[in-house]
Short mmCIF file of C-alpha atoms in Angstrom, two decimals:
data_model
loop_
_atom_site.label_atom_id
_atom_site.label_comp_id
_atom_site.label_asym_id
_atom_site.label_seq_id
_atom_site.Cartn_x
_atom_site.Cartn_y
_atom_site.Cartn_z
CA UNK A 1 113.62 91.06 104.55
CA UNK A 2 113.67 88.47 107.30
CA UNK A 3 111.03 88.13 109.97
CA UNK A 4 111.67 85.87 112.94
CA UNK A 5 108.89 85.05 115.35
CA UNK A 6 110.53 84.68 118.74
CA UNK A 7 107.51 83.97 120.96
CA UNK A 8 104.12 85.57 121.52
CA UNK A 9 104.31 89.07 119.97
CA UNK A 10 108.10 89.27 120.02
CA UNK A 11 109.49 89.64 116.50
CA UNK A 12 112.96 90.28 115.14
CA UNK A 13 113.07 91.97 111.75
CA UNK A 14 116.02 92.36 109.41
CA UNK A 15 114.66 95.18 107.29
CA UNK A 16 116.40 97.65 104.98
CA UNK A 17 119.76 96.78 106.51
CA UNK A 18 118.55 97.39 110.07
CA UNK A 19 117.62 94.97 112.84
CA UNK A 20 114.45 95.76 114.78
CA UNK A 21 113.07 94.02 117.87
CA UNK A 22 109.35 94.30 118.60
CA UNK A 23 107.70 93.79 122.01
CA UNK A 24 110.45 91.91 123.85
CA UNK A 25 109.05 89.31 126.26
CA UNK A 26 111.85 87.17 127.66
CA UNK A 27 110.36 85.64 130.83
CA UNK A 28 111.17 81.96 131.46
CA UNK A 29 108.37 79.44 131.14
CA UNK A 30 105.88 79.52 134.05
CA UNK A 31 107.63 82.45 135.78
CA UNK A 32 104.68 84.88 135.64
CA UNK A 33 101.09 84.68 136.90
CA UNK A 34 98.21 83.10 135.06
CA UNK A 35 95.74 85.23 133.13
CA UNK A 36 92.96 82.63 132.98
CA UNK A 37 93.67 80.25 135.88
CA UNK A 38 94.89 77.56 133.50
CA UNK A 39 98.67 77.85 133.77
CA UNK A 40 101.42 80.20 134.81
CA UNK A 41 102.78 82.24 131.92
CA UNK A 42 104.41 82.02 129.49
CA UNK A 43 103.38 78.46 128.71
CA UNK A 44 106.47 77.77 126.55
CA UNK A 45 110.15 78.63 126.77
CA UNK A 46 111.95 80.97 124.42
CA UNK A 47 113.06 79.05 121.33
CA UNK A 48 116.52 80.66 121.27
CA UNK A 49 118.76 82.32 123.85
CA UNK A 50 118.32 85.94 124.84
CA UNK A 51 121.85 86.65 123.60
CA UNK A 52 120.90 85.33 120.17
CA UNK A 53 117.72 87.41 120.14
CA UNK A 54 119.61 90.59 121.04
CA UNK A 55 122.45 90.01 118.60
CA UNK A 56 122.54 92.94 116.18
CA UNK A 57 119.42 94.69 117.49
CA UNK A 58 119.53 98.42 116.68
CA UNK A 59 115.97 99.56 117.42
CA UNK A 60 113.20 98.42 119.76
CA UNK A 61 109.48 99.05 119.33
CA UNK A 62 107.22 98.62 122.37
CA UNK A 63 103.53 98.70 121.50
CA UNK A 64 102.27 98.89 125.08
CA UNK A 65 103.38 97.97 128.58
CA UNK A 66 101.52 94.75 129.31
CA UNK A 67 103.92 92.23 130.81
CA UNK A 68 103.70 89.89 127.81
CA UNK A 69 104.97 92.67 125.54
CA UNK A 70 107.71 94.30 127.62
CA UNK A 71 108.70 92.40 130.73
CA UNK A 72 111.22 92.83 133.53
CA UNK A 73 113.66 90.36 132.00
CA UNK A 74 113.73 92.33 128.77
CA UNK A 75 114.14 95.58 130.68
CA UNK A 76 117.16 94.11 132.47
CA UNK A 77 118.76 92.67 129.32
CA UNK A 78 118.31 95.44 126.77
CA UNK A 79 121.06 98.04 126.50
CA UNK A 80 119.79 101.20 128.11
CA UNK A 81 120.92 103.39 125.21
CA UNK A 82 119.05 101.43 122.54
CA UNK A 83 116.55 103.65 120.73
CA UNK A 84 112.97 102.74 121.64
CA UNK A 85 109.74 103.84 119.99
CA UNK A 86 106.58 103.53 122.10
CA UNK A 87 103.06 104.87 122.21
CA UNK A 88 102.54 108.30 123.75
CA UNK A 89 102.23 108.27 127.56
CA UNK A 90 104.37 105.13 127.93
CA UNK A 91 107.70 106.92 127.57
CA UNK A 92 107.84 108.01 131.23
CA UNK A 93 107.65 104.46 132.57
CA UNK A 94 110.20 103.23 130.05
CA UNK A 95 112.59 106.05 130.94
CA UNK A 96 112.05 105.26 134.61
CA UNK A 97 113.41 101.77 133.85
CA UNK A 98 116.68 103.41 132.81
CA UNK A 99 116.29 103.76 129.06
CA UNK A 100 117.68 106.99 127.67
CA UNK A 101 116.62 107.10 124.00
CA UNK A 102 112.83 106.80 124.15
CA UNK A 103 110.62 108.41 121.51
CA UNK A 104 106.80 108.42 121.65
CA UNK A 105 105.33 107.62 118.25
CA UNK A 106 102.48 110.09 118.11
CA UNK A 107 102.06 110.01 114.34
CA UNK A 108 104.99 109.36 111.99
CA UNK A 109 108.74 109.14 112.50
CA UNK A 110 111.77 108.30 110.41
CA UNK A 111 114.77 106.43 111.78
CA UNK A 112 117.77 105.36 109.69
CA UNK A 113 115.72 105.12 106.50
CA UNK A 114 112.74 103.40 108.14
CA UNK A 115 109.39 105.19 108.28
CA UNK A 116 107.08 104.24 111.13
CA UNK A 117 103.48 105.40 111.31
CA UNK A 118 101.37 104.86 114.40
CA UNK A 119 98.08 103.03 113.82
CA UNK A 120 95.08 102.76 116.10
CA UNK A 121 94.20 99.53 117.86
CA UNK A 122 91.47 98.42 120.24
CA UNK A 123 92.38 95.75 122.81
CA UNK A 124 88.81 94.43 122.74
CA UNK A 125 85.50 96.21 122.38
CA UNK A 126 83.22 97.67 125.01
CA UNK A 127 84.04 97.97 128.74
CA UNK A 128 87.06 95.64 128.52
CA UNK A 129 88.96 98.34 126.61
CA UNK A 130 89.21 100.44 129.76
CA UNK A 131 90.72 97.48 131.61
CA UNK A 132 93.18 96.70 128.81
CA UNK A 133 94.25 100.28 128.24
CA UNK A 134 95.57 101.92 125.10
CA UNK A 135 97.63 100.04 122.54
CA UNK A 136 99.12 100.85 119.17
CA UNK A 137 99.91 99.18 115.91
CA UNK A 138 102.19 100.62 113.26
CA UNK A 139 103.10 100.51 109.62
CA UNK A 140 106.73 100.18 108.58
CA UNK A 141 108.13 101.23 105.22
CA UNK A 142 111.56 101.58 103.60
CA UNK A 143 112.78 101.94 100.04
CA UNK A 144 113.03 98.59 98.29
CA UNK A 145 111.33 96.66 101.09
CA UNK A 146 107.81 95.23 101.47
CA UNK A 147 105.48 97.48 103.42
CA UNK A 148 104.39 96.03 106.76
CA UNK A 149 101.29 96.60 108.83
CA UNK A 150 101.83 95.28 112.35
CA UNK A 151 98.32 95.40 113.78
CA UNK A 152 99.26 94.61 117.39
CA UNK A 153 96.98 93.71 120.27
CA UNK A 154 93.72 94.60 118.61
CA UNK A 155 90.50 93.02 117.48
CA UNK A 156 89.31 93.53 113.93
CA UNK A 157 87.31 96.76 113.93
CA UNK A 158 86.86 99.61 111.43
CA UNK A 159 90.18 101.46 111.96
CA UNK A 160 92.09 98.23 111.28
CA UNK A 161 90.07 97.58 108.13
CA UNK A 162 90.66 101.20 107.08
CA UNK A 163 94.45 100.82 107.37
CA UNK A 164 94.37 97.67 105.25
CA UNK A 165 92.20 99.30 102.59
CA UNK A 166 93.99 102.64 102.67
CA UNK A 167 97.63 101.52 102.71
CA UNK A 168 97.45 98.15 100.89
CA UNK A 169 100.40 96.70 102.81
CA UNK A 170 102.46 93.84 101.40
CA UNK A 171 102.57 92.07 104.77
CA UNK A 172 100.04 92.18 107.61
CA UNK A 173 101.05 90.83 111.01
CA UNK A 174 98.17 89.88 113.28
CA UNK A 175 97.81 88.69 116.87
CA UNK A 176 95.51 85.75 116.38
CA UNK A 177 95.29 83.59 119.50
CA UNK A 178 91.73 84.63 120.37
CA UNK A 179 92.76 85.68 123.87
CA UNK A 180 89.84 86.50 126.13
CA UNK A 181 89.54 88.49 129.34
CA UNK A 182 86.49 87.66 131.47
CA UNK A 183 84.93 86.24 128.33
CA UNK A 184 85.62 89.25 126.11
CA UNK A 185 87.75 88.86 123.00
CA UNK A 186 90.84 91.11 123.28
CA UNK A 187 92.84 90.15 120.18
CA UNK A 188 91.84 88.60 116.88
CA UNK A 189 90.54 85.04 116.76
CA UNK A 190 90.43 82.65 113.82
CA UNK A 191 87.35 84.20 112.22
CA UNK A 192 88.76 87.72 112.40
CA UNK A 193 92.15 86.63 111.07
CA UNK A 194 90.52 84.87 108.14
CA UNK A 195 88.50 88.03 107.51
CA UNK A 196 91.75 90.02 107.37
CA UNK A 197 93.02 87.56 104.75
CA UNK A 198 89.84 87.97 102.73
CA UNK A 199 90.03 91.76 102.92
CA UNK A 200 93.64 91.96 101.74
CA UNK A 201 93.78 90.36 98.33
CA UNK A 202 97.45 91.11 97.66
CA UNK A 203 98.95 90.87 101.15
CA UNK A 204 100.48 87.95 102.95
CA UNK A 205 99.15 87.67 106.51
CA UNK A 206 101.49 86.45 109.25
CA UNK A 207 99.66 85.25 112.37
CA UNK A 208 101.59 85.57 115.64
CA UNK A 209 100.91 85.81 119.40
CA UNK A 210 99.87 82.15 119.49
CA UNK A 211 100.30 79.23 121.92
CA UNK A 212 102.27 81.29 124.44
CA UNK A 213 99.72 82.44 127.05
CA UNK A 214 97.06 80.68 129.07
CA UNK A 215 94.17 82.96 128.05
CA UNK A 216 94.52 82.03 124.38
CA UNK A 217 91.57 80.15 122.90
CA UNK A 218 92.84 79.50 119.34
CA UNK A 219 95.77 77.23 118.46
CA UNK A 220 97.83 77.30 115.29
CA UNK A 221 95.99 74.18 114.12
CA UNK A 222 92.60 75.79 114.84
CA UNK A 223 93.59 78.78 112.74
CA UNK A 224 94.91 76.69 109.87
CA UNK A 225 91.72 74.63 109.78
CA UNK A 226 89.56 77.77 109.79
CA UNK A 227 91.61 79.22 106.95
CA UNK A 228 91.42 76.05 104.87
CA UNK A 229 87.65 75.94 105.34
CA UNK A 230 87.50 79.39 103.71
CA UNK A 231 89.93 78.52 100.91
CA UNK A 232 92.84 80.51 102.40
CA UNK A 233 96.13 78.92 101.37
CA UNK A 234 99.23 78.36 103.49
CA UNK A 235 101.10 80.85 101.31
CA UNK A 236 98.47 83.54 101.91
CA UNK A 237 98.30 82.94 105.68
CA UNK A 238 101.64 82.16 107.26
CA UNK A 239 101.53 80.77 110.82
CA UNK A 240 105.17 80.54 111.93
CA UNK A 241 106.44 78.38 114.74
CA UNK A 242 108.33 80.00 117.61
CA UNK A 243 111.85 80.66 116.37
CA UNK A 244 110.93 80.28 112.69
CA UNK A 245 112.42 82.75 110.20
CA UNK A 246 110.37 83.89 107.20
CA UNK A 247 112.20 85.42 104.24
CA UNK A 248 109.79 87.72 102.39
CA UNK A 249 110.15 89.93 99.31
CA UNK A 250 108.05 92.82 98.07
CA UNK A 251 105.28 90.48 96.99
CA UNK A 252 105.15 89.18 100.58
CA UNK A 253 106.51 85.80 99.44
#
């Protein structure tokens, strides 16, 4: 399989002969408001053209409707008949944007040989969760391919640990920029990402959602240094650059 980090949470997967786009966020640099009064967002440009990103895409997965996961530019550029999986209760807003093949992922679904299973996430802990709203992660499986756990916009909390222990995925994809909202952590930081690595002896962890938004507190270098301090190798924890393509087999390598 091939995994390309586009920017932020946006991934393009070539998986089991299908091409999947996750959380499309296509806004030009500095075209959207700041989250933390440091800079307009996103803080970097897309690494490749939108046409290149969309080339071959057959399925879209939208984890939630925050603007850095499904923005107006993406809504305008995506073909309206592309199949989209989303979390329950988001399908109405996506259909209202003109999309005609929207399926809420309430539990498990199969599409063209791919099996998707919805997984719980918590966009922070405590009162900030009400502000952030509901989010989802998912696991992705197909015959002959590495199993993937895409954790999404979540902190490390027991349901995430339970998925790792219960499904033993080959690849775990984390959001690891340590974003904070009014001081509260709303996605994983370096310590939590390193803990995911330690809890998943056989999996490769791919850290994404980094160096794209102004409320991030952890850089790629910060994360690498934290991992090295705990003896986590660069083959165990992959931290791709925007635009980088990882080619991974069933061992996650």
